[in-house]
Amino acid sequence: MTHIPQPRKSPRQLRSQHTVDTILQATARVLATYGYAGTNTNLIAETAGVSVGSLYQYFPNKNALIAALHQRHDNQMLDVIDSVLNSNPAATLEERVAAIVQAMLHAHLLEPALHRVLEREFPLFDTPREHSLADQDIHRRMRHLLELHRAEIAQQDRDLATYVVLRIMESLVHAAALEPPAGFSTGQLEQAVVDAVMGYLATPGGAAPRVCGTVQLDRDAGRAAALADTLATLAFPADWVRAVSQDEASALAGLPLARGGVFFGQGMLVQPSLLIPALLATPGVRVVPAQVARLTRAASGWCARDGADSILAQADTVVLANAFGARAVLDASGLLAPLPRVAQMHALAGEVTLIPAAALGGGPRCVVGGEGYLLPDTGAGCVAGSTYVHGAAEARVGAEGQRVTLDKAAGLLGAGALRALAPGTLPGWAGWRAVLPGRLPAVGELAHAPGLWLAAGYASRGLSWSALMGDLIAARLGGEPSPLETDLSALIAPR
């Protein structure tokens, strides 16, 4: 390995730090003007306005100066990533990637001649990545960024993804600095690099959940105090959940909120209409469009049959995950009687309203919950929800329901919000929830029907609970440790 020249000593006082900075800036100017061959310590000292003796106090030769420039560049890139990580916690992965690319490209295009010399003429004294502490720190920071947005990326190997992302950024940014393509603006180049990174990372069609964070507002002072005590007792990591004041909550949401509460940094915005097709397109998943009427035992496992009693599919393990429809299938299969709680499952109607983002100043940057909820703009508007209509004959969007959802959204934002919107004039969506007594789902293998599993009754928490329950079922089937405590698993067992 090539020996990397080192400084003679590090500056300790502010004055000496200023001297070293001046010398390095002069080195950059001389290199950019004369190249490596035309650079010498006398010329650098003259350009810096210091004696060559002062230069030699810190650097033994010009190679040590160039190595220090490489180190300065690495530290600048590290500062860029740190700045992005410490900025808006509700930023999407693409927004953070764009911020990093923009800063990297700006830094390189600011001194293109210098970077041309460092990369082409004299890359020899750039410390190899495996030995560079700065490069290792950059890798750790980028991996942390990808981990924060793990729900937004398709790659499961975070270390490989980190390596590839850094190499894409480095290669394209350096190419743009060394050989700027004619006819393209800096903005076009930035977007091209972002598109390349996101094309590698992202799931297709914008289907990935967006990690934007969730502010859950306090409902009253008593509950707020109890929640604060709970957080203090359980000592959750602050980057997972932390208490926030009204001002902090408002800053996170980018809108004035009515109260403080708690902030879940990993809260996600999910668009089921995009996510579900992407999941169904996963290699190994086969979709058979059909309606299952009942299940019958087979020599090994179960048969799914349609209304004409034809076999649609057969498998050793079957998971019923069709919400309220599971009750009818179990009943038709003669399997419902031993499950009195499941037999009480019922469908509960409700609706959500799409509020124009412009009516909310662009909408909240994060999910806002409390008595109801308000979501960031999805492109079609900000979803506000929701209603609970017991005994409904149909699920429908209407003025009465929109009055409820708008009132709930206004309660999150404070008095006076959304008064200009007329209930009954906005788009929305209505549907059904599968609800069980006790507000807990029914998940697990049926004791009286080995090989048949149930995952239903999520009520209003389907997007949150279904992923966890999928892990629970997979762990049980694979003989792995359960992600749930034994007592919680017993509470949700089908019965």
Tab-separated table of C-alpha atoms in Angstrom:
chain	number	residue	atom	x	y	z
A	1	MET	CA	0.000	0.000	0.000
A	2	THR	CA	1.261	3.492	-0.879
A	3	HIS	CA	2.515	5.423	2.131
A	4	ILE	CA	0.167	8.315	2.867
A	5	PRO	CA	2.121	11.442	3.872
A	6	GLN	CA	1.026	12.812	7.228
A	7	PRO	CA	1.166	16.346	8.676
A	8	ARG	CA	4.047	17.018	11.050
A	9	LYS	CA	1.655	18.251	13.737
A	10	SER	CA	-1.950	19.286	14.189
A	11	PRO	CA	-2.888	22.888	15.001
A	12	ARG	CA	-4.149	23.346	18.549
A	13	GLN	CA	-4.859	27.050	18.892
A	14	LEU	CA	-7.331	29.089	16.859
A	15	ARG	CA	-4.550	31.146	15.293
A	16	SER	CA	-2.615	28.079	14.154
A	17	GLN	CA	-5.823	26.496	12.834
A	18	HIS	CA	-6.383	29.629	10.760
A	19	THR	CA	-2.823	29.380	9.420
A	20	VAL	CA	-3.302	25.760	8.362
A	21	ASP	CA	-6.641	26.588	6.694
A	22	THR	CA	-4.968	29.423	4.793
A	23	ILE	CA	-2.165	27.114	3.651
A	24	LEU	CA	-4.639	24.469	2.450
A	25	GLN	CA	-6.691	27.066	0.574
A	26	ALA	CA	-3.517	28.280	-1.094
A	27	THR	CA	-2.588	24.692	-1.974
A	28	ALA	CA	-5.965	24.263	-3.648
A	29	ARG	CA	-5.510	27.458	-5.701
A	30	VAL	CA	-1.979	26.570	-6.774
A	31	LEU	CA	-2.934	23.015	-7.724
A	32	ALA	CA	-5.929	24.222	-9.713
A	33	THR	CA	-3.767	26.754	-11.570
A	34	TYR	CA	-0.474	24.928	-12.134
A	35	GLY	CA	-1.288	21.237	-11.694
A	36	TYR	CA	0.774	18.828	-9.653
A	37	ALA	CA	4.007	19.274	-11.621
A	38	GLY	CA	3.932	23.057	-11.282
A	39	THR	CA	3.140	23.019	-7.563
A	40	ASN	CA	5.826	23.447	-4.890
A	41	THR	CA	5.923	24.475	-1.255
A	42	ASN	CA	7.566	27.861	-1.965
A	43	LEU	CA	4.758	28.839	-4.339
A	44	ILE	CA	2.135	27.624	-1.867
A	45	ALA	CA	3.708	29.606	0.993
A	46	GLU	CA	3.909	32.731	-1.165
A	47	THR	CA	0.242	32.357	-2.202
A	48	ALA	CA	-0.786	31.838	1.423
A	49	GLY	CA	1.188	34.844	2.620
A	50	VAL	CA	3.219	32.811	5.120
A	51	SER	CA	6.853	31.867	5.322
A	52	VAL	CA	7.911	28.509	3.966
A	53	GLY	CA	9.206	27.790	7.467
A	54	SER	CA	5.693	28.211	8.868
A	55	LEU	CA	4.417	25.801	6.212
A	56	TYR	CA	7.070	23.215	7.129
A	57	GLN	CA	6.012	23.374	10.780
A	58	TYR	CA	2.852	21.532	9.753
A	59	PHE	CA	3.571	19.795	6.433
A	60	PRO	CA	6.829	18.086	5.405
A	61	ASN	CA	6.212	18.363	1.642
A	62	LYS	CA	3.615	19.094	-1.013
A	63	ASN	CA	2.397	15.494	-0.996
A	64	ALA	CA	1.349	15.864	2.642
A	65	LEU	CA	-0.563	19.001	1.664
A	66	ILE	CA	-2.412	17.157	-1.092
A	67	ALA	CA	-3.223	14.282	1.262
A	68	ALA	CA	-4.646	16.865	3.680
A	69	LEU	CA	-6.814	18.269	0.872
A	70	HIS	CA	-8.221	14.798	0.250
A	71	GLN	CA	-8.969	14.530	3.967
A	72	ARG	CA	-10.636	17.951	3.968
A	73	HIS	CA	-12.834	16.862	1.067
A	74	ASP	CA	-13.873	13.672	2.893
A	75	ASN	CA	-14.769	15.690	5.982
A	76	GLN	CA	-16.875	18.051	3.859
A	77	MET	CA	-18.846	15.092	2.491
A	78	LEU	CA	-19.306	13.797	6.041
A	79	ASP	CA	-20.668	17.189	7.113
A	80	VAL	CA	-23.092	17.116	4.175
A	81	ILE	CA	-24.599	13.794	5.257
A	82	ASP	CA	-24.742	14.873	8.919
A	83	SER	CA	-26.568	18.050	7.939
A	84	VAL	CA	-29.162	16.050	5.983
A	85	LEU	CA	-29.633	13.551	8.816
A	86	ASN	CA	-30.154	16.355	11.331
A	87	SER	CA	-32.568	18.348	9.169
A	88	ASN	CA	-36.332	17.939	8.755
A	89	PRO	CA	-37.215	14.552	10.337
A	90	ALA	CA	-40.298	14.289	8.115
A	91	ALA	CA	-38.246	14.417	4.890
A	92	THR	CA	-38.635	11.494	2.515
A	93	LEU	CA	-35.718	9.340	1.408
A	94	GLU	CA	-35.794	10.960	-2.035
A	95	GLU	CA	-35.714	14.441	-0.496
A	96	ARG	CA	-32.707	13.503	1.627
A	97	VAL	CA	-30.899	11.859	-1.287
A	98	ALA	CA	-31.563	14.993	-3.351
A	99	ALA	CA	-30.138	17.216	-0.592
A	100	ILE	CA	-26.957	15.126	-0.395
A	101	VAL	CA	-26.502	15.052	-4.180
A	102	GLN	CA	-27.103	18.802	-4.438
A	103	ALA	CA	-24.495	19.565	-1.772
A	104	MET	CA	-21.962	17.117	-3.240
A	105	LEU	CA	-22.339	18.481	-6.753
A	106	HIS	CA	-22.127	22.066	-5.505
A	107	ALA	CA	-18.910	21.308	-3.610
A	108	HIS	CA	-17.304	19.726	-6.670
A	109	LEU	CA	-18.452	22.356	-9.175
A	110	LEU	CA	-17.264	25.135	-6.856
A	111	GLU	CA	-13.631	24.097	-7.439
A	112	PRO	CA	-13.744	21.924	-10.579
A	113	ALA	CA	-10.129	22.563	-11.530
A	114	LEU	CA	-8.938	21.445	-8.093
A	115	HIS	CA	-11.002	18.264	-8.165
A	116	ARG	CA	-9.731	17.556	-11.669
A	117	VAL	CA	-6.167	17.635	-10.338
A	118	LEU	CA	-6.963	15.592	-7.231
A	119	GLU	CA	-8.818	12.886	-9.133
A	120	ARG	CA	-6.818	12.708	-12.367
A	121	GLU	CA	-3.309	13.856	-11.670
A	122	PHE	CA	-2.817	12.921	-8.086
A	123	PRO	CA	-5.264	10.453	-6.552
A	124	LEU	CA	-2.284	8.545	-5.135
A	125	PHE	CA	-2.467	10.057	-1.669
A	126	ASP	CA	-6.184	9.567	-1.103
A	127	THR	CA	-6.347	7.065	1.758
A	128	PRO	CA	-7.826	3.685	0.660
A	129	ARG	CA	-11.424	3.341	1.802
A	130	GLU	CA	-10.721	0.401	4.043
A	131	HIS	CA	-8.180	2.518	5.971
A	132	SER	CA	-9.911	5.909	5.849
A	133	LEU	CA	-11.749	6.810	9.046
A	134	ALA	CA	-13.688	9.482	7.145
A	135	ASP	CA	-14.831	6.993	4.497
A	136	GLN	CA	-15.866	4.560	7.216
A	137	ASP	CA	-17.842	7.335	8.925
A	138	ILE	CA	-19.509	8.251	5.621
A	139	HIS	CA	-20.476	4.604	5.100
A	140	ARG	CA	-21.945	4.407	8.618
A	141	ARG	CA	-23.929	7.631	8.163
A	142	MET	CA	-25.328	6.545	4.806
A	143	ARG	CA	-26.232	3.125	6.161
A	144	HIS	CA	-28.027	4.821	9.051
A	145	LEU	CA	-29.954	6.947	6.556
A	146	LEU	CA	-31.041	3.856	4.614
A	147	GLU	CA	-32.015	2.121	7.848
A	148	LEU	CA	-34.190	5.094	8.824
A	149	HIS	CA	-35.986	4.712	5.502
A	150	ARG	CA	-35.907	0.923	5.332
A	151	ALA	CA	-39.593	0.788	4.439
A	152	GLU	CA	-38.917	2.889	1.337
A	153	ILE	CA	-36.235	0.699	-0.221
A	154	ALA	CA	-36.387	-2.642	-1.976
A	155	GLN	CA	-32.886	-3.889	-1.077
A	156	GLN	CA	-32.643	-6.072	2.009
A	157	ASP	CA	-28.828	-6.060	2.237
A	158	ARG	CA	-28.237	-2.621	3.759
A	159	ASP	CA	-24.436	-2.841	3.571
A	160	LEU	CA	-24.498	-3.649	-0.139
A	161	ALA	CA	-27.109	-0.947	-0.751
A	162	THR	CA	-24.951	1.589	1.115
A	163	TYR	CA	-21.903	0.673	-0.966
A	164	VAL	CA	-23.816	0.929	-4.248
A	165	VAL	CA	-25.498	4.242	-3.361
A	166	LEU	CA	-22.200	5.861	-2.372
A	167	ARG	CA	-20.490	4.596	-5.528
A	168	ILE	CA	-23.341	5.844	-7.746
A	169	MET	CA	-23.169	9.283	-6.154
A	170	GLU	CA	-19.385	9.426	-6.215
A	171	SER	CA	-19.009	8.225	-9.806
A	172	LEU	CA	-21.666	10.471	-11.330
A	173	VAL	CA	-20.772	13.565	-9.301
A	174	HIS	CA	-17.068	13.189	-10.092
A	175	ALA	CA	-17.866	12.663	-13.773
A	176	ALA	CA	-19.977	15.823	-13.807
A	177	ALA	CA	-17.157	17.793	-12.164
A	178	LEU	CA	-14.317	16.386	-14.286
A	179	GLU	CA	-16.111	16.372	-17.639
A	180	PRO	CA	-19.186	18.618	-17.387
A	181	PRO	CA	-21.583	17.599	-20.167
A	182	ALA	CA	-22.532	20.462	-22.447
A	183	GLY	CA	-26.151	21.468	-22.704
A	184	PHE	CA	-27.285	20.339	-19.251
A	185	SER	CA	-27.958	22.543	-16.259
A	186	THR	CA	-26.751	21.757	-12.756
A	187	GLY	CA	-30.353	21.074	-11.773
A	188	GLN	CA	-30.712	18.504	-14.553
A	189	LEU	CA	-27.516	16.769	-13.467
A	190	GLU	CA	-28.663	16.694	-9.841
A	191	GLN	CA	-32.001	15.158	-10.791
A	192	ALA	CA	-30.310	12.574	-13.002
A	193	VAL	CA	-28.110	11.409	-10.114
A	194	VAL	CA	-31.114	11.294	-7.757
A	195	ASP	CA	-33.089	9.301	-10.327
A	196	ALA	CA	-30.219	6.815	-10.632
A	197	VAL	CA	-30.012	6.333	-6.859
A	198	MET	CA	-33.763	6.081	-6.350
A	199	GLY	CA	-34.115	3.778	-9.340
A	200	TYR	CA	-31.780	1.374	-7.561
A	201	LEU	CA	-33.308	1.779	-4.107
A	202	ALA	CA	-37.016	2.329	-4.494
A	203	THR	CA	-39.849	-0.104	-4.942
A	204	PRO	CA	-41.688	0.349	-8.271
A	205	GLY	CA	-44.272	3.024	-8.877
A	206	GLY	CA	-43.776	4.903	-5.615
A	207	ALA	CA	-45.333	2.010	-3.725
A	208	ALA	CA	-42.945	2.106	-0.784
A	209	PRO	CA	-44.269	3.461	2.507
A	210	ARG	CA	-43.007	6.966	3.131
A	211	VAL	CA	-41.233	7.452	6.457
A	212	CYS	CA	-42.457	10.889	7.495
A	213	GLY	CA	-43.015	10.499	11.249
A	214	THR	CA	-46.231	10.680	13.265
A	215	VAL	CA	-47.266	13.274	15.840
A	216	GLN	CA	-49.877	11.790	18.178
A	217	LEU	CA	-51.546	14.655	20.005
A	218	ASP	CA	-52.573	14.487	23.652
A	219	ARG	CA	-56.337	14.197	24.102
A	220	ASP	CA	-56.387	15.815	27.554
A	221	ALA	CA	-54.019	16.889	30.337
A	222	GLY	CA	-54.551	13.731	32.389
A	223	ARG	CA	-53.654	11.414	29.544
A	224	ALA	CA	-50.683	13.614	28.638
A	225	ALA	CA	-49.239	13.273	32.137
A	226	ALA	CA	-49.808	9.516	32.124
A	227	LEU	CA	-48.144	9.173	28.732
A	228	ALA	CA	-45.157	11.251	29.825
A	229	ASP	CA	-44.752	8.984	32.857
A	230	THR	CA	-44.941	5.903	30.623
A	231	LEU	CA	-42.242	7.224	28.295
A	232	ALA	CA	-40.001	8.069	31.250
A	233	THR	CA	-40.507	4.647	32.847
A	234	LEU	CA	-39.980	2.563	29.718
A	235	ALA	CA	-37.089	4.742	28.481
A	236	PHE	CA	-37.761	4.198	24.788
A	237	PRO	CA	-35.044	5.450	22.404
A	238	ALA	CA	-35.730	9.088	21.549
A	239	ASP	CA	-35.411	8.411	17.821
A	240	TRP	CA	-38.319	5.949	18.146
A	241	VAL	CA	-40.689	7.991	20.311
A	242	ARG	CA	-40.355	11.163	22.368
A	243	ALA	CA	-42.607	13.703	24.020
A	244	VAL	CA	-43.029	16.998	22.140
A	245	SER	CA	-44.501	20.334	23.172
A	246	GLN	CA	-47.145	22.136	21.140
A	247	ASP	CA	-44.442	24.252	19.487
A	248	GLU	CA	-42.299	21.204	18.707
A	249	ALA	CA	-45.274	19.291	17.329
A	250	SER	CA	-46.214	22.242	15.131
A	251	ALA	CA	-42.661	22.543	13.820
A	252	LEU	CA	-42.581	18.846	12.940
A	253	ALA	CA	-45.920	19.049	11.137
A	254	GLY	CA	-45.182	22.366	9.467
A	255	LEU	CA	-48.636	23.528	10.590
A	256	PRO	CA	-49.905	25.047	13.849
A	257	LEU	CA	-51.274	22.179	15.939
A	258	ALA	CA	-53.714	22.393	18.835
A	259	ARG	CA	-51.619	20.547	21.429
A	260	GLY	CA	-48.382	18.740	22.074
A	261	GLY	CA	-48.057	14.981	22.335
A	262	VAL	CA	-45.544	12.371	21.254
A	263	PHE	CA	-43.561	11.991	18.037
A	264	PHE	CA	-42.873	8.614	16.452
A	265	GLY	CA	-39.918	9.236	14.153
A	266	GLN	CA	-40.533	6.106	12.090
A	267	GLY	CA	-44.225	6.758	11.459
A	268	MET	CA	-45.123	6.004	7.853
A	269	LEU	CA	-47.541	7.160	5.193
A	270	VAL	CA	-48.792	4.208	3.133
A	271	GLN	CA	-50.815	4.295	-0.075
A	272	PRO	CA	-52.497	0.870	-0.249
A	273	SER	CA	-53.566	1.351	-3.869
A	274	LEU	CA	-49.879	1.439	-4.842
A	275	LEU	CA	-48.381	-0.848	-2.207
A	276	ILE	CA	-50.728	-3.830	-2.585
A	277	PRO	CA	-50.148	-4.358	-6.347
A	278	ALA	CA	-46.394	-4.083	-5.767
A	279	LEU	CA	-46.539	-6.724	-3.022
A	280	LEU	CA	-48.656	-9.029	-5.178
A	281	ALA	CA	-46.051	-8.687	-7.944
A	282	THR	CA	-43.310	-10.031	-5.643
A	283	PRO	CA	-41.502	-13.012	-7.231
A	284	GLY	CA	-42.958	-16.239	-5.838
A	285	VAL	CA	-46.436	-14.803	-5.284
A	286	ARG	CA	-49.167	-16.259	-7.533
A	287	VAL	CA	-52.556	-14.572	-7.697
A	288	VAL	CA	-55.634	-16.657	-8.567
A	289	PRO	CA	-58.704	-14.424	-9.088
A	290	ALA	CA	-61.560	-16.370	-7.520
A	291	GLN	CA	-64.022	-16.328	-4.621
A	292	VAL	CA	-63.493	-18.975	-1.959
A	293	ALA	CA	-66.790	-20.210	-0.522
A	294	ARG	CA	-65.516	-22.826	1.919
A	295	LEU	CA	-62.557	-24.947	2.992
A	296	THR	CA	-62.446	-28.731	3.213
A	297	ARG	CA	-59.858	-31.031	4.684
A	298	ALA	CA	-57.598	-32.874	2.273
A	299	ALA	CA	-55.370	-35.878	2.776
A	300	SER	CA	-52.641	-33.358	3.459
A	301	GLY	CA	-53.786	-29.865	4.375
A	302	TRP	CA	-56.774	-28.016	2.996
A	303	CYS	CA	-58.715	-27.435	-0.215
A	304	ALA	CA	-60.178	-24.046	-1.129
A	305	ARG	CA	-63.469	-24.472	-3.005
A	306	ASP	CA	-65.681	-22.058	-4.900
A	307	GLY	CA	-69.483	-21.822	-4.849
A	308	ALA	CA	-69.769	-24.737	-7.265
A	309	ASP	CA	-67.590	-26.818	-4.939
A	310	SER	CA	-64.733	-26.914	-7.440
A	311	ILE	CA	-61.233	-26.998	-5.973
A	312	LEU	CA	-59.440	-23.701	-6.534
A	313	ALA	CA	-56.238	-24.538	-4.674
A	314	GLN	CA	-54.791	-27.010	-2.191
A	315	ALA	CA	-52.048	-26.491	0.395
A	316	ASP	CA	-50.727	-27.858	3.670
A	317	THR	CA	-51.070	-24.407	5.249
A	318	VAL	CA	-53.883	-21.938	4.610
A	319	VAL	CA	-54.186	-18.422	6.052
A	320	LEU	CA	-57.618	-16.796	6.027
A	321	ALA	CA	-56.919	-13.070	5.769
A	322	ASN	CA	-60.121	-11.799	4.183
A	323	ALA	CA	-61.390	-9.506	6.956
A	324	PHE	CA	-65.120	-9.829	7.684
A	325	GLY	CA	-65.420	-12.409	4.904
A	326	ALA	CA	-63.482	-14.908	7.037
A	327	ARG	CA	-66.508	-15.447	9.266
A	328	ALA	CA	-68.689	-16.625	6.363
A	329	VAL	CA	-65.971	-18.957	5.043
A	330	LEU	CA	-65.464	-20.495	8.490
A	331	ASP	CA	-69.223	-20.891	8.937
A	332	ALA	CA	-69.678	-22.554	5.537
A	333	SER	CA	-66.750	-24.844	6.363
A	334	GLY	CA	-68.301	-25.987	9.660
A	335	LEU	CA	-65.446	-24.433	11.635
A	336	LEU	CA	-67.077	-21.395	13.275
A	337	ALA	CA	-68.869	-23.023	16.241
A	338	PRO	CA	-65.711	-23.462	18.417
A	339	LEU	CA	-64.893	-19.759	17.862
A	340	PRO	CA	-67.536	-17.705	19.747
A	341	ARG	CA	-65.470	-14.511	19.695
A	342	VAL	CA	-64.794	-14.770	15.959
A	343	ALA	CA	-68.512	-15.441	15.445
A	344	GLN	CA	-69.170	-11.953	16.869
A	345	MET	CA	-67.026	-10.259	14.223
A	346	HIS	CA	-69.013	-7.581	12.417
A	347	ALA	CA	-68.473	-5.010	9.674
A	348	LEU	CA	-68.358	-1.346	10.704
A	349	ALA	CA	-68.746	1.337	8.024
A	350	GLY	CA	-66.651	4.487	7.838
A	351	GLU	CA	-65.384	7.147	5.472
A	352	VAL	CA	-62.425	9.450	4.947
A	353	THR	CA	-62.260	12.832	3.230
A	354	LEU	CA	-59.701	14.232	0.794
A	355	ILE	CA	-58.898	17.820	1.758
A	356	PRO	CA	-57.152	19.916	-0.925
A	357	ALA	CA	-53.540	20.436	0.136
A	358	ALA	CA	-53.839	24.123	-0.781
A	359	ALA	CA	-56.483	24.537	1.925
A	360	LEU	CA	-53.859	23.415	4.439
A	361	GLY	CA	-50.900	25.402	3.171
A	362	GLY	CA	-49.548	22.317	1.431
A	363	GLY	CA	-50.627	19.923	4.160
A	364	PRO	CA	-48.786	18.511	7.180
A	365	ARG	CA	-45.247	17.208	6.726
A	366	CYS	CA	-45.962	14.248	8.985
A	367	VAL	CA	-48.964	12.189	10.021
A	368	VAL	CA	-51.009	13.984	12.690
A	369	GLY	CA	-53.210	11.835	14.922
A	370	GLY	CA	-55.398	12.288	17.960
A	371	GLU	CA	-59.182	12.409	17.866
A	372	GLY	CA	-59.087	11.534	14.171
A	373	TYR	CA	-56.104	11.955	11.880
A	374	LEU	CA	-54.723	14.080	9.058
A	375	LEU	CA	-52.194	12.757	6.541
A	376	PRO	CA	-49.604	14.507	4.348
A	377	ASP	CA	-50.531	15.245	0.748
A	378	THR	CA	-50.535	12.130	-1.437
A	379	GLY	CA	-50.875	14.122	-4.644
A	380	ALA	CA	-54.652	13.846	-4.572
A	381	GLY	CA	-55.047	15.720	-1.297
A	382	CYS	CA	-54.662	15.212	2.446
A	383	VAL	CA	-56.696	12.356	3.890
A	384	ALA	CA	-58.724	13.229	7.005
A	385	GLY	CA	-60.518	10.543	8.949
A	386	SER	CA	-62.542	8.956	9.976
A	387	THR	CA	-66.150	8.067	10.810
A	388	TYR	CA	-67.691	5.073	12.585
A	389	VAL	CA	-71.226	4.271	11.433
A	390	HIS	CA	-72.828	1.444	13.411
A	391	GLY	CA	-75.624	-0.514	11.785
A	392	ALA	CA	-75.081	1.021	8.348
A	393	ALA	CA	-76.703	-0.683	5.374
A	394	GLU	CA	-74.001	0.635	3.052
A	395	ALA	CA	-70.659	2.398	3.242
A	396	ARG	CA	-70.938	5.737	1.493
A	397	VAL	CA	-69.434	9.221	1.252
A	398	GLY	CA	-71.785	11.998	2.314
A	399	ALA	CA	-72.136	15.448	3.815
A	400	GLU	CA	-72.783	14.132	7.328
A	401	GLY	CA	-69.646	12.026	7.318
A	402	GLN	CA	-67.540	14.839	5.877
A	403	ARG	CA	-68.773	17.161	8.610
A	404	VAL	CA	-67.391	14.673	11.149
A	405	THR	CA	-64.006	14.234	9.425
A	406	LEU	CA	-63.542	17.977	8.889
A	407	ASP	CA	-64.403	18.671	12.531
A	408	LYS	CA	-61.850	16.083	13.631
A	409	ALA	CA	-59.168	17.592	11.383
A	410	ALA	CA	-59.996	21.076	12.664
A	411	GLY	CA	-59.681	19.796	16.229
A	412	LEU	CA	-56.122	18.712	15.499
A	413	LEU	CA	-55.208	22.047	13.949
A	414	GLY	CA	-57.021	24.376	16.332
A	415	ALA	CA	-59.979	26.716	16.154
A	416	GLY	CA	-60.837	28.320	12.843
A	417	ALA	CA	-59.167	25.776	10.601
A	418	LEU	CA	-60.999	24.483	7.517
A	419	ARG	CA	-64.078	26.677	7.984
A	420	ALA	CA	-64.079	27.547	4.286
A	421	LEU	CA	-64.661	23.915	3.259
A	422	ALA	CA	-68.257	22.794	2.786
A	423	PRO	CA	-69.128	19.224	3.864
A	424	GLY	CA	-70.495	17.182	0.985
A	425	THR	CA	-68.446	18.963	-1.686
A	426	LEU	CA	-65.158	17.088	-1.277
A	427	PRO	CA	-63.980	13.760	-2.668
A	428	GLY	CA	-63.614	10.844	-0.283
A	429	TRP	CA	-63.709	7.101	0.171
A	430	ALA	CA	-65.940	4.807	2.203
A	431	GLY	CA	-65.497	1.194	3.230
A	432	TRP	CA	-65.820	-1.382	5.970
A	433	ARG	CA	-63.762	-2.475	8.965
A	434	ALA	CA	-63.809	-5.974	10.458
A	435	VAL	CA	-64.301	-5.475	14.203
A	436	LEU	CA	-64.094	-7.983	17.068
A	437	PRO	CA	-65.065	-7.633	20.749
A	438	GLY	CA	-62.177	-6.224	22.768
A	439	ARG	CA	-60.689	-4.275	19.823
A	440	LEU	CA	-57.974	-6.896	19.296
A	441	PRO	CA	-57.588	-9.002	16.144
A	442	ALA	CA	-57.843	-12.776	15.876
A	443	VAL	CA	-54.528	-14.164	14.677
A	444	GLY	CA	-53.141	-17.666	14.933
A	445	GLU	CA	-53.677	-21.315	14.054
A	446	LEU	CA	-57.125	-22.748	14.773
A	447	ALA	CA	-56.789	-25.293	17.579
A	448	HIS	CA	-59.500	-27.501	16.071
A	449	ALA	CA	-58.197	-27.207	12.484
A	450	PRO	CA	-54.409	-27.758	12.306
A	451	GLY	CA	-52.842	-26.095	9.284
A	452	LEU	CA	-55.574	-23.448	9.056
A	453	TRP	CA	-54.647	-19.973	10.273
A	454	LEU	CA	-56.721	-16.840	10.768
A	455	ALA	CA	-55.594	-13.212	10.484
A	456	ALA	CA	-58.602	-10.902	10.696
A	457	GLY	CA	-60.417	-8.334	12.816
A	458	TYR	CA	-57.847	-5.532	12.578
A	459	ALA	CA	-60.557	-2.835	12.813
A	460	SER	CA	-58.914	0.569	12.152
A	461	ARG	CA	-55.347	-0.686	12.531
A	462	GLY	CA	-54.968	-3.012	9.566
A	463	LEU	CA	-51.982	-1.272	7.978
A	464	SER	CA	-50.095	-1.265	11.279
A	465	TRP	CA	-51.041	-4.660	12.640
A	466	SER	CA	-51.044	-6.764	9.476
A	467	ALA	CA	-47.276	-6.479	9.007
A	468	LEU	CA	-46.612	-7.487	12.622
A	469	MET	CA	-49.085	-10.357	12.441
A	470	GLY	CA	-47.513	-11.529	9.202
A	471	ASP	CA	-44.199	-11.731	11.047
A	472	LEU	CA	-45.908	-13.603	13.881
A	473	ILE	CA	-47.388	-16.243	11.557
A	474	ALA	CA	-44.126	-16.603	9.616
A	475	ALA	CA	-42.191	-17.069	12.869
A	476	ARG	CA	-44.596	-19.757	14.049
A	477	LEU	CA	-44.479	-21.602	10.722
A	478	GLY	CA	-40.693	-21.367	10.586
A	479	GLY	CA	-40.120	-22.399	14.197
A	480	GLU	CA	-38.517	-19.055	14.997
A	481	PRO	CA	-38.863	-16.857	18.111
A	482	SER	CA	-42.164	-14.994	18.231
A	483	PRO	CA	-42.141	-11.193	17.846
A	484	LEU	CA	-44.940	-11.066	20.456
A	485	GLU	CA	-44.902	-11.961	24.139
A	486	THR	CA	-46.688	-15.191	25.071
A	487	ASP	CA	-49.510	-13.416	26.922
A	488	LEU	CA	-50.200	-11.109	23.955
A	489	SER	CA	-50.204	-14.050	21.555
A	490	ALA	CA	-52.742	-15.769	23.803
A	491	LEU	CA	-54.980	-12.680	23.827
A	492	ILE	CA	-55.250	-12.606	20.033
A	493	ALA	CA	-55.472	-16.378	19.492
A	494	PRO	CA	-58.669	-17.273	17.562
A	495	ARG	CA	-61.353	-18.383	19.976
